[in-house]
PDB file of C-alpha atoms and ligand atoms in Angstrom:
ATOM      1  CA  UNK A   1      -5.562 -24.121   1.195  1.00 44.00           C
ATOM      2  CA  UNK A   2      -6.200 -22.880  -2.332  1.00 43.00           C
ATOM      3  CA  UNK A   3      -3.156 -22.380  -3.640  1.00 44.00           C
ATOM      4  CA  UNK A   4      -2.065 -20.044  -6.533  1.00 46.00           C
ATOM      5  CA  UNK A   5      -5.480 -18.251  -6.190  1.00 53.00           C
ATOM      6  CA  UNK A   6      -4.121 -17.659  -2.654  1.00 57.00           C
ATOM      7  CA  UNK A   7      -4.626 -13.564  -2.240  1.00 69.00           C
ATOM      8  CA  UNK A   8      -1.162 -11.602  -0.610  1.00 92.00           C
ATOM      9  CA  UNK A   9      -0.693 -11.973   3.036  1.00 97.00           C
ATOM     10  CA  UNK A  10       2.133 -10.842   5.204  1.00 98.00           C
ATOM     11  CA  UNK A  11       4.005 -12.472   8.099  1.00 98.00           C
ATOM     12  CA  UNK A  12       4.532  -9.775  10.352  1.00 98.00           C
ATOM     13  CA  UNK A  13       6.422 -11.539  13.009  1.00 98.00           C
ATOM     14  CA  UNK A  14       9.434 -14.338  12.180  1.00 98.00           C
ATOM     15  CA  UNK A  15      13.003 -14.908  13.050  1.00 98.00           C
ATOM     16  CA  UNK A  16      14.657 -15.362   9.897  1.00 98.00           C
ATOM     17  CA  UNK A  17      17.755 -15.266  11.399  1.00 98.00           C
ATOM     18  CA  UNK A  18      17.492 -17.779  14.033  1.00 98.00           C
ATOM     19  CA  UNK A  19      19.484 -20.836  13.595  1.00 98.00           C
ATOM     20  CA  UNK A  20      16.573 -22.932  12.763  1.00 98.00           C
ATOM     21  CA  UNK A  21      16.535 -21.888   9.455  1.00 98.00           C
ATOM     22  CA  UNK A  22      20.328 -21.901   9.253  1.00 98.00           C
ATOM     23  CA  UNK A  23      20.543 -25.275   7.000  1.00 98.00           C
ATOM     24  CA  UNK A  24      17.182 -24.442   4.290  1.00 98.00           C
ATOM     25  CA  UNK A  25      16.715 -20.879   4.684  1.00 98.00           C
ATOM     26  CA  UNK A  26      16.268 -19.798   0.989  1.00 97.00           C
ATOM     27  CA  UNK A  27      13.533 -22.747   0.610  1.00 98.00           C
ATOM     28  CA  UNK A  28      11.792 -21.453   3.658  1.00 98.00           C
ATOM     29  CA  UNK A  29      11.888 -17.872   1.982  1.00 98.00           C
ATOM     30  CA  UNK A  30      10.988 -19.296  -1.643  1.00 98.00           C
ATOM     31  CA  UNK A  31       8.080 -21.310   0.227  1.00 98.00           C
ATOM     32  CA  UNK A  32       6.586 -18.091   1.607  1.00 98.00           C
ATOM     33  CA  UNK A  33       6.842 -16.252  -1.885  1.00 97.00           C
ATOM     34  CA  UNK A  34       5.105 -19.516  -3.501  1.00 96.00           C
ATOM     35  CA  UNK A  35       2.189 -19.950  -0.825  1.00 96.00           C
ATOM     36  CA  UNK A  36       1.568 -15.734  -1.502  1.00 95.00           C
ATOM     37  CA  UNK A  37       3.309 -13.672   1.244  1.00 97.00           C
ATOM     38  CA  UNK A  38       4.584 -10.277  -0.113  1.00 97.00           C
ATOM     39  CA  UNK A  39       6.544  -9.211   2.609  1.00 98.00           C
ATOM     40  CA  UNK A  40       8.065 -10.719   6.216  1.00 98.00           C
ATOM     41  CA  UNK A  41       9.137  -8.949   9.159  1.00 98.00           C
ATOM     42  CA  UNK A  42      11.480 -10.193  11.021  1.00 98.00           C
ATOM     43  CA  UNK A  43      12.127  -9.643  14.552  1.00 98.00           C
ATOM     44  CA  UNK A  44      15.140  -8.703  16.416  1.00 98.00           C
ATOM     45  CA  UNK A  45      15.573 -10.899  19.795  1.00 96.00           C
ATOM     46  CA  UNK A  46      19.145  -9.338  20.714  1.00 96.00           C
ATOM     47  CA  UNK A  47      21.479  -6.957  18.818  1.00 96.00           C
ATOM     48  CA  UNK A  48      23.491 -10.211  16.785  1.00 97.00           C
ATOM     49  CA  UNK A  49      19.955 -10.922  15.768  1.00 97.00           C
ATOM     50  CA  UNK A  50      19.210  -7.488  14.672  1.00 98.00           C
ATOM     51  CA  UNK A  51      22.292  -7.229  12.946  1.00 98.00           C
ATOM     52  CA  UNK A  52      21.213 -10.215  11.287  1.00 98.00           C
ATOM     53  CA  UNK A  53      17.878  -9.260  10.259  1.00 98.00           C
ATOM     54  CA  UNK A  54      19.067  -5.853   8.625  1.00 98.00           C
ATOM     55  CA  UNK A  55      21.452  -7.992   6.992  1.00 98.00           C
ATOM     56  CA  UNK A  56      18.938 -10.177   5.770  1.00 98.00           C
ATOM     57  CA  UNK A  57      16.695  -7.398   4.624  1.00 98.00           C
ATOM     58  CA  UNK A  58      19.316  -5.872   2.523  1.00 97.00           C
ATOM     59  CA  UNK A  59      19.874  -9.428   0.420  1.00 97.00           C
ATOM     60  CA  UNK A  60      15.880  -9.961  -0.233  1.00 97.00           C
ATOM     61  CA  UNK A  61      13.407  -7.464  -1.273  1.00 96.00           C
ATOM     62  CA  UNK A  62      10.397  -8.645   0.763  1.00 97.00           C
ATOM     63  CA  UNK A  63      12.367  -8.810   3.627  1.00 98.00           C
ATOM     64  CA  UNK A  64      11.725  -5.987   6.422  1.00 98.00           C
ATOM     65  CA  UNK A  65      13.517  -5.362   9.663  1.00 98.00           C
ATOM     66  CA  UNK A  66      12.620  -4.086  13.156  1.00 98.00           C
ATOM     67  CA  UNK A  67      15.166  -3.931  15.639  1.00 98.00           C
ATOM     68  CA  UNK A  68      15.215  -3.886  19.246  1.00 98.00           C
ATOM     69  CA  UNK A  69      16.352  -5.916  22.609  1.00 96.00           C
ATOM     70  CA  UNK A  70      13.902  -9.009  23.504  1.00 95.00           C
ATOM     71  CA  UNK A  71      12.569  -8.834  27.464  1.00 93.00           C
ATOM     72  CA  UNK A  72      14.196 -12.157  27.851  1.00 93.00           C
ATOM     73  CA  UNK A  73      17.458 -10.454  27.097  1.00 92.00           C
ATOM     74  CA  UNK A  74      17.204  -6.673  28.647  1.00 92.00           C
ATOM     75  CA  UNK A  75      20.265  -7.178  30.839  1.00 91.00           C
ATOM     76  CA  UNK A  76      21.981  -6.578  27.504  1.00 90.00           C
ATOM     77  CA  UNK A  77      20.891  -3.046  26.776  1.00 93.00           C
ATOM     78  CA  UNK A  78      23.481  -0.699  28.177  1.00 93.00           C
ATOM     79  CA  UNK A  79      23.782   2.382  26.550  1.00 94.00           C
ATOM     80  CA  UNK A  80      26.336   1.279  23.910  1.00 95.00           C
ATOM     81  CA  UNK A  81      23.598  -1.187  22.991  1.00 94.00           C
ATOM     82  CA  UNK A  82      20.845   1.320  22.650  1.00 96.00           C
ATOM     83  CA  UNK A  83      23.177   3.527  20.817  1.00 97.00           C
ATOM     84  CA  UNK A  84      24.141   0.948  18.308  1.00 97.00           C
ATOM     85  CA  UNK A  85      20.096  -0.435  18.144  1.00 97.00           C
ATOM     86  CA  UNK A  86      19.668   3.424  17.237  1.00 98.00           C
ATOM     87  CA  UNK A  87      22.376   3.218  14.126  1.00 98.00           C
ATOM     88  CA  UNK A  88      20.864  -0.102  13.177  1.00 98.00           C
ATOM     89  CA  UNK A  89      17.361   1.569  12.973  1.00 98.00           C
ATOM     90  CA  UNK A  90      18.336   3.976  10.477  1.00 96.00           C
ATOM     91  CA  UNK A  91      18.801   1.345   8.331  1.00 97.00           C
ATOM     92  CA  UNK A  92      16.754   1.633   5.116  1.00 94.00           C
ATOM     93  CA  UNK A  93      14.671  -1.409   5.722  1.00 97.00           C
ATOM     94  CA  UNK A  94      14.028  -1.115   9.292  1.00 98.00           C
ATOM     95  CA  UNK A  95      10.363  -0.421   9.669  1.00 98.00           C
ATOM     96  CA  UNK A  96       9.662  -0.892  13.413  1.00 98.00           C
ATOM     97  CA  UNK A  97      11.437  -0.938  17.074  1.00 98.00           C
ATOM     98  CA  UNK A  98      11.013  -4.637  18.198  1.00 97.00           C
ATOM     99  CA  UNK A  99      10.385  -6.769  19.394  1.00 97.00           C
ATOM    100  CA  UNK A 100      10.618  -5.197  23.216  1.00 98.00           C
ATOM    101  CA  UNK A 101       7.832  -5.952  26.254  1.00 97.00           C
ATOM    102  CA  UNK A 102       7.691  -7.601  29.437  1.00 97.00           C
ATOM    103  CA  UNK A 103       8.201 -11.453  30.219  1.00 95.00           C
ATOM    104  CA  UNK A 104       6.579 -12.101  33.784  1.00 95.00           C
ATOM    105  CA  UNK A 105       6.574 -15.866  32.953  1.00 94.00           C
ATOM    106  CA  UNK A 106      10.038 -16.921  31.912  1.00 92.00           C
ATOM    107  CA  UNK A 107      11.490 -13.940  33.971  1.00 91.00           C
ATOM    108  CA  UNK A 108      14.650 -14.162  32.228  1.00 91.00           C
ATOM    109  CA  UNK A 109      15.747 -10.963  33.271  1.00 92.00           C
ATOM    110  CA  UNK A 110      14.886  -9.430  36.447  1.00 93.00           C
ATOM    111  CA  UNK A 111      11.820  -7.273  36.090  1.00 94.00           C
ATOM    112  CA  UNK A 112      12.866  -4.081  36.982  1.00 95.00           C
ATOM    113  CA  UNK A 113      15.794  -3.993  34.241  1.00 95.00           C
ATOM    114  CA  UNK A 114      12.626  -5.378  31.799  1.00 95.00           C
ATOM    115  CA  UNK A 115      10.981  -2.040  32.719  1.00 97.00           C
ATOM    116  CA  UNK A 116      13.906  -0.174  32.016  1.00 96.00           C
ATOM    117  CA  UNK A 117      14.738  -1.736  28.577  1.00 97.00           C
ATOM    118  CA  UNK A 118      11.244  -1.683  27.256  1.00 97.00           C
ATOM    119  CA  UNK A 119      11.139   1.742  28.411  1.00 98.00           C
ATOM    120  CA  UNK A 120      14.180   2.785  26.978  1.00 97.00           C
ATOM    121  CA  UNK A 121      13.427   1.158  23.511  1.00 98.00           C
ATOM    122  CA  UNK A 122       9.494   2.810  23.419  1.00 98.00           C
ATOM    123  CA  UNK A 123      11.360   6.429  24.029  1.00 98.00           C
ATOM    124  CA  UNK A 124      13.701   5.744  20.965  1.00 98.00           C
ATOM    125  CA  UNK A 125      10.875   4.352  18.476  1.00 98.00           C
ATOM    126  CA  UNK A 126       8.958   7.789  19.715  1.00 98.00           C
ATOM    127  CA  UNK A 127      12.135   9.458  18.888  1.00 97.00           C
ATOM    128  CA  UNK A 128      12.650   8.351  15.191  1.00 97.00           C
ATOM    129  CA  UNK A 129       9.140   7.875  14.477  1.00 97.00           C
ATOM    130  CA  UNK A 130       9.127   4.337  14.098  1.00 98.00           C
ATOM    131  CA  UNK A 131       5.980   1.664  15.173  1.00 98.00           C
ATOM    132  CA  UNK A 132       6.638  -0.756  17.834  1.00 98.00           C
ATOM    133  CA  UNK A 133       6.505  -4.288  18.236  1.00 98.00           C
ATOM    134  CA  UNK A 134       5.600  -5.518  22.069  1.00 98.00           C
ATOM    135  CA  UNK A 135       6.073  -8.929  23.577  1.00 97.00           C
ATOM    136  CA  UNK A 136       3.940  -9.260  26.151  1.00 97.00           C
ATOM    137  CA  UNK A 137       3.990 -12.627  28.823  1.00 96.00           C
ATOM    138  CA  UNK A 138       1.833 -12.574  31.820  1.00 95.00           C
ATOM    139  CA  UNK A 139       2.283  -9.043  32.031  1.00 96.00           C
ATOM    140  CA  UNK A 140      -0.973  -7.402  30.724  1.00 97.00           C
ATOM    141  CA  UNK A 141      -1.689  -4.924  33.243  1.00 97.00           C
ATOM    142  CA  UNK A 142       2.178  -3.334  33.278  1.00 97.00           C
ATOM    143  CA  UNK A 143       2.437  -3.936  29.485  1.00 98.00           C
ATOM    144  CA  UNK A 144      -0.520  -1.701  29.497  1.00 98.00           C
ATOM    145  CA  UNK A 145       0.402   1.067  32.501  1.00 98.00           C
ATOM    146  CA  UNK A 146       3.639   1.638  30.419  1.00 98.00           C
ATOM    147  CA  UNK A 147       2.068   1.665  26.932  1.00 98.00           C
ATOM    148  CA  UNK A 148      -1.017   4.575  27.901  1.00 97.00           C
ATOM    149  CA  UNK A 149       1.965   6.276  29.811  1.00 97.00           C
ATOM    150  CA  UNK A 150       4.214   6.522  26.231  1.00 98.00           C
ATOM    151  CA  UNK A 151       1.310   6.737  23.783  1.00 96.00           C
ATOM    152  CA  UNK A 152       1.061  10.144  23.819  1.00 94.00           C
ATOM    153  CA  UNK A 153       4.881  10.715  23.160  1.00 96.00           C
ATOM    154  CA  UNK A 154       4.561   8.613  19.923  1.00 94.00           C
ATOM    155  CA  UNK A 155       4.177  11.291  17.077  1.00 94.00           C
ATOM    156  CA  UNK A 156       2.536   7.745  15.130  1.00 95.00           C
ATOM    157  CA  UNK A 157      -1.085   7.796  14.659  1.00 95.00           C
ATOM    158  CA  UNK A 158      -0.342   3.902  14.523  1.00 97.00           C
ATOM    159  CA  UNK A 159       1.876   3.346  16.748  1.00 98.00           C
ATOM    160  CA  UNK A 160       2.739  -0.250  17.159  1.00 98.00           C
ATOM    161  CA  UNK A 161       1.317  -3.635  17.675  1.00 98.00           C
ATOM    162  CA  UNK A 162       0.565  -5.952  20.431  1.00 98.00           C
ATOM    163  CA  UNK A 163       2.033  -9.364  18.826  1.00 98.00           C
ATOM    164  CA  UNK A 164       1.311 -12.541  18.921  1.00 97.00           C
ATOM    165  CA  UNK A 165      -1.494 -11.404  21.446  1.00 97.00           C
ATOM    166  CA  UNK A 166      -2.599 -13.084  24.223  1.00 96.00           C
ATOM    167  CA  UNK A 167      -4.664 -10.809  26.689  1.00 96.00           C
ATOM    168  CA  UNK A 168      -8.452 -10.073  27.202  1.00 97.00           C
ATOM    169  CA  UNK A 169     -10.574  -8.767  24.478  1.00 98.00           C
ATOM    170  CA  UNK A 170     -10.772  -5.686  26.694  1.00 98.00           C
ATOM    171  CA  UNK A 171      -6.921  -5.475  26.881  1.00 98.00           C
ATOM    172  CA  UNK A 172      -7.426  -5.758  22.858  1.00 98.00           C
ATOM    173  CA  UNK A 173      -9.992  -2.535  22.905  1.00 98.00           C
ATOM    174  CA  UNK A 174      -7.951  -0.681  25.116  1.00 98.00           C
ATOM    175  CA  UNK A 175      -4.976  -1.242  22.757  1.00 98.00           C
ATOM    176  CA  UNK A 176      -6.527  -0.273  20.254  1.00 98.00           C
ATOM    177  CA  UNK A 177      -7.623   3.078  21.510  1.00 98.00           C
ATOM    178  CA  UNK A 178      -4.310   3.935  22.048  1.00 98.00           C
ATOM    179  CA  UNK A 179      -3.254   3.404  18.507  1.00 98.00           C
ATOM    180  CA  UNK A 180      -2.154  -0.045  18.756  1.00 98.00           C
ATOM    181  CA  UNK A 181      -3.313  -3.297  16.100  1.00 98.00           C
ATOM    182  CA  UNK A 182      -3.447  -6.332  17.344  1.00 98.00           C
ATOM    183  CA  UNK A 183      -1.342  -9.506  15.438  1.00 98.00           C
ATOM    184  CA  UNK A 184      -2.926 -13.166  15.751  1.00 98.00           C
ATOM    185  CA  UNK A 185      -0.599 -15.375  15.655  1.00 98.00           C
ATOM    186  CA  UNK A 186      -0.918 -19.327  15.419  1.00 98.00           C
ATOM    187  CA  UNK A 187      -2.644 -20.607  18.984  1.00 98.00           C
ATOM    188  CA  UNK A 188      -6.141 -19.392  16.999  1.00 98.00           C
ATOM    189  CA  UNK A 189      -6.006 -22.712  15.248  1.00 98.00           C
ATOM    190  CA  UNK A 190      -5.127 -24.753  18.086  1.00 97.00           C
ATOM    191  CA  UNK A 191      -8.333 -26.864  19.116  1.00 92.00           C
ATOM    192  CA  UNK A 192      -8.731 -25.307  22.703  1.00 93.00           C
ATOM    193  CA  UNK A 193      -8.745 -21.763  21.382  1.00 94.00           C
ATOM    194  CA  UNK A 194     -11.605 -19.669  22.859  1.00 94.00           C
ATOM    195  CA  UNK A 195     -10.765 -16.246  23.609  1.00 96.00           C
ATOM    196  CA  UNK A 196      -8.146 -15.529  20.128  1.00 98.00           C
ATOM    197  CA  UNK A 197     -11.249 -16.547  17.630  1.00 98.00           C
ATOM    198  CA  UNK A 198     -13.507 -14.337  19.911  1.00 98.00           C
ATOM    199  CA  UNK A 199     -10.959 -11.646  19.541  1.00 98.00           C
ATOM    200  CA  UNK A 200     -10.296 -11.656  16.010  1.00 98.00           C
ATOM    201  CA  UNK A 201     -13.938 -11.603  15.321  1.00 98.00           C
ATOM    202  CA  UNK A 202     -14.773  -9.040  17.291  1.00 98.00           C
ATOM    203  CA  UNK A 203     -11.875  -6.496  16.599  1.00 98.00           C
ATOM    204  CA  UNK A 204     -12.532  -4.175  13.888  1.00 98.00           C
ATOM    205  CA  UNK A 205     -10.848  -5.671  10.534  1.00 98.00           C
ATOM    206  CA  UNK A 206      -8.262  -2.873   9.898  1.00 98.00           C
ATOM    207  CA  UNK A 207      -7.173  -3.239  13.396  1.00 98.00           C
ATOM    208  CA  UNK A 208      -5.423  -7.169  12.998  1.00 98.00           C
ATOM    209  CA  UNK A 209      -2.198  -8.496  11.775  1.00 98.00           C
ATOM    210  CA  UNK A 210      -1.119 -11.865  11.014  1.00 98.00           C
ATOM    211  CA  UNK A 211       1.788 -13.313  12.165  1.00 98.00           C
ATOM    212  CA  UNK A 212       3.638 -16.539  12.731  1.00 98.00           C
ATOM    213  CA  UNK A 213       6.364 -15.595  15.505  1.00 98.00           C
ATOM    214  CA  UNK A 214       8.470 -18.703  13.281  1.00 98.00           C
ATOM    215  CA  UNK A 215      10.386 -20.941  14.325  1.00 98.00           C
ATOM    216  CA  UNK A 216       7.552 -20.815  17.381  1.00 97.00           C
ATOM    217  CA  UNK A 217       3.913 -21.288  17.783  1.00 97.00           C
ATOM    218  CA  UNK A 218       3.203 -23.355  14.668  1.00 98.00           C
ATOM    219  CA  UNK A 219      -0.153 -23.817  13.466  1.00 98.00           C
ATOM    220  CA  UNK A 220      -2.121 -26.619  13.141  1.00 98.00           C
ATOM    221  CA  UNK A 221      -1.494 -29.121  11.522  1.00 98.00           C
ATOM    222  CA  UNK A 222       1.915 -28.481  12.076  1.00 97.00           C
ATOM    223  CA  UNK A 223       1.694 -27.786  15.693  1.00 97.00           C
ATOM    224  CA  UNK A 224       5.043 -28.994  17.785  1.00 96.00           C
ATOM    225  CA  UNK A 225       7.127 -28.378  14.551  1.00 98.00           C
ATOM    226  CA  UNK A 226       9.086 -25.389  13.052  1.00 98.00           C
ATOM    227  CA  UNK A 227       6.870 -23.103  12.088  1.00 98.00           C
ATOM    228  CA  UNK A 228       7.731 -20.997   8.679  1.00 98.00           C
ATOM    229  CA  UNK A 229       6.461 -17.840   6.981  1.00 98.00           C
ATOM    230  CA  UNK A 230       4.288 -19.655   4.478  1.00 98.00           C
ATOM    231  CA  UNK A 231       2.219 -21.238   7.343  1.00 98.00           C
ATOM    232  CA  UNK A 232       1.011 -17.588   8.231  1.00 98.00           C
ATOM    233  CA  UNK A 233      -1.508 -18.696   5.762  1.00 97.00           C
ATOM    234  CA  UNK A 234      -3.262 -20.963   8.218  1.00 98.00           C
ATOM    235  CA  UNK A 235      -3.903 -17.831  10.992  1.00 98.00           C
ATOM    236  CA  UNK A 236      -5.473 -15.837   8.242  1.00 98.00           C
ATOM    237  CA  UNK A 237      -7.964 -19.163   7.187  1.00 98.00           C
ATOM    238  CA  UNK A 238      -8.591 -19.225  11.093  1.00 98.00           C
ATOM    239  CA  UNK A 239      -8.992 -15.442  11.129  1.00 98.00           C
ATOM    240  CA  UNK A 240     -11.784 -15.380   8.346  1.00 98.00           C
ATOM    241  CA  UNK A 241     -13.572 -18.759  10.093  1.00 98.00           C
ATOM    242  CA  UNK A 242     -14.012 -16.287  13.067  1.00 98.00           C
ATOM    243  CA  UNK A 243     -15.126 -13.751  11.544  1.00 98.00           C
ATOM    244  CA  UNK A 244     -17.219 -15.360   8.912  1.00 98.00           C
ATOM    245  CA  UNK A 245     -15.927 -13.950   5.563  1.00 98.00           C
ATOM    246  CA  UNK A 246     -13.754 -15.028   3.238  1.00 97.00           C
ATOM    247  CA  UNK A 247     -10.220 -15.234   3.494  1.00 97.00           C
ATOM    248  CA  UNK A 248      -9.281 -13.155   0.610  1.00 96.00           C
ATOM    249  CA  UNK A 249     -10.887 -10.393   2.644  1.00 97.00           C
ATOM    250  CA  UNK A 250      -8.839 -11.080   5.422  1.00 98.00           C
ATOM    251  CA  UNK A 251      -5.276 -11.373   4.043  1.00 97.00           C
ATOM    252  CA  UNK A 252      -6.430  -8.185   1.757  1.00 96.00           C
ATOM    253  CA  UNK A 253      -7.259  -6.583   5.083  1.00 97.00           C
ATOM    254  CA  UNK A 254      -4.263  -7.622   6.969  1.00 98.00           C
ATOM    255  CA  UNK A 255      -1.587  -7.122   4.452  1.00 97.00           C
ATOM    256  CA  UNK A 256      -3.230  -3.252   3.864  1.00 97.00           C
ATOM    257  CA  UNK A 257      -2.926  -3.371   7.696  1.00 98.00           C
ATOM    258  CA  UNK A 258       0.476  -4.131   7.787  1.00 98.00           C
ATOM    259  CA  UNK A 259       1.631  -1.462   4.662  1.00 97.00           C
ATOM    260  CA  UNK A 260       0.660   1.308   6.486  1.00 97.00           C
ATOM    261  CA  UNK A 261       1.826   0.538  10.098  1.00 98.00           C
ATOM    262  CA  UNK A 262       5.290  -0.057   8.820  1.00 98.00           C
ATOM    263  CA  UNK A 263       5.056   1.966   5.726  1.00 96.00           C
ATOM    264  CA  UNK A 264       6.232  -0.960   3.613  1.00 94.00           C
ATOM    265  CA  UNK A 265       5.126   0.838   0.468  1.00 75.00           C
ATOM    266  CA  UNK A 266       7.246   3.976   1.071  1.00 61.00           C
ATOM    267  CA  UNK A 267      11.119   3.188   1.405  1.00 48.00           C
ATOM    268  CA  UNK A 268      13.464   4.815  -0.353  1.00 40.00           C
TER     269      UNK A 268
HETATM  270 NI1   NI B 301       9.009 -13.252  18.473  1.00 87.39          NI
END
């Protein structure tokens, strides 16, 4: 990596807020600042840990929120949830609805309530105009029945992103036809990736966002440890190998990408 020359890049996925970060989280933050990140979203997984990430979006500047109800927990969203996820999203840093999807692997919740959540939470981000961010596990073809169903109710040009993606390449096009970017997240560095360095070459540039879904999904070399912001680095050197063009290019690309999905140039 090339250090201060590094160009800005943004981690568009992390969980701040999770308790992995509990004991050094201001040197995980002041890492991401030094290796060149201008701005992190983090990730709601549950209401505490939206709380938690409008929280910690108020006490840093870089630091951007989206809120919403993980698939893993959508038992959780009654209607006093969704009403509070709604006050929480007028927060003045909250910049997208997520992350919300379908989880057909761990099936943590049963799949019809999944439906229902996700559901719920796509009609509330059309409703305040905000950009969603979808989890999406072995579901592909419902993630994608339910998103060209709501597209068209999303006043958003852009309207979301398809994160830490792991479909087809024609899941990817399809997405993106409906107004969706697509965020590569660490498994492009991993040494049996195929179809992610395929995909991120053959996306057009302004459609991809970088990501590292922290403490998760590590890249390599640091594969099987915590991941951290800074490391979202190492997706956007895998990114431009793919491609074939420079990395500047690609973390100028991705962090213009990222500004205008969820407007991180325009708050109040
Ligand atoms: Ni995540």
């Amino acid at each position: 990596m090339s250090g201060r020359a590094n160009p800005t890049l943004v981690d568009t996925h992390a969980h701040l807020d999770f308790a992995q970060f509990d004991a050094d989280r201001e040197q995980v933050l002041a890492r991401a600042w030094a290796a060149g990140l201008v701005a992190i979203v983090n990730a709601g997984a549950d209401l505490p840990s939206s709380r938690a990430g409008v929280e910690l979006s108020a006490r840093h500047e870089r630091v951007f929120a989206a809120v919403g109800v993980h698939p893993h927990d959508a038992r959780d969203l009654t209607a006093e949830a969704l009403a509070e996820l709604e006050t929480l999203a007028r927060a003045p840093k909250v910049v997208a609805i997520g992350e919300i999807g379908l989880d057909f692997y761990r099936d943590l919740s049963p799949r019809p309530t999944q439906r229902a959540s996700f559901e719920a939470q796509l009609a509330l981000a059309a409703r305040l105009r905000k950009p969603v961010i979808v989890h999406d596990r072995d579901a592909h073809g419902e993630i994608m029945g339910i998103l060209r169903e709501w597209a068209g109710t999303s006043p958003l040009a852009e309207r979301g992103v398809l994160h830490c993606f792991s479909g087809s390449l024609e899941m990817a096009l399809e997405a993106v036809e409906l107004g969706f970017l697509i965020s590569i997240a660490g498994p492009i560095t991993y040494a049996n990736a195929r179809k992610l360095p395929e995909i991120a070459a053959a996306l057009p540039l302004d459609k991809l966002l970088i990501e590292t879904d922290c403490p998760y999904l590590a890249p390599h070399p640091h594969r099987g440890q915590r991941n951290e912001p800074a490391y979202v680095a190492l997706v956007a050197e895998a990114v431009a190998r793919a491609r074939g063009i420079p990395v500047a290019e690609v973390a100028r690309a991705t962090t213009a990408n990222a500004a205008r999905l969820f407007g991180l140039g325009k708050r109040p």
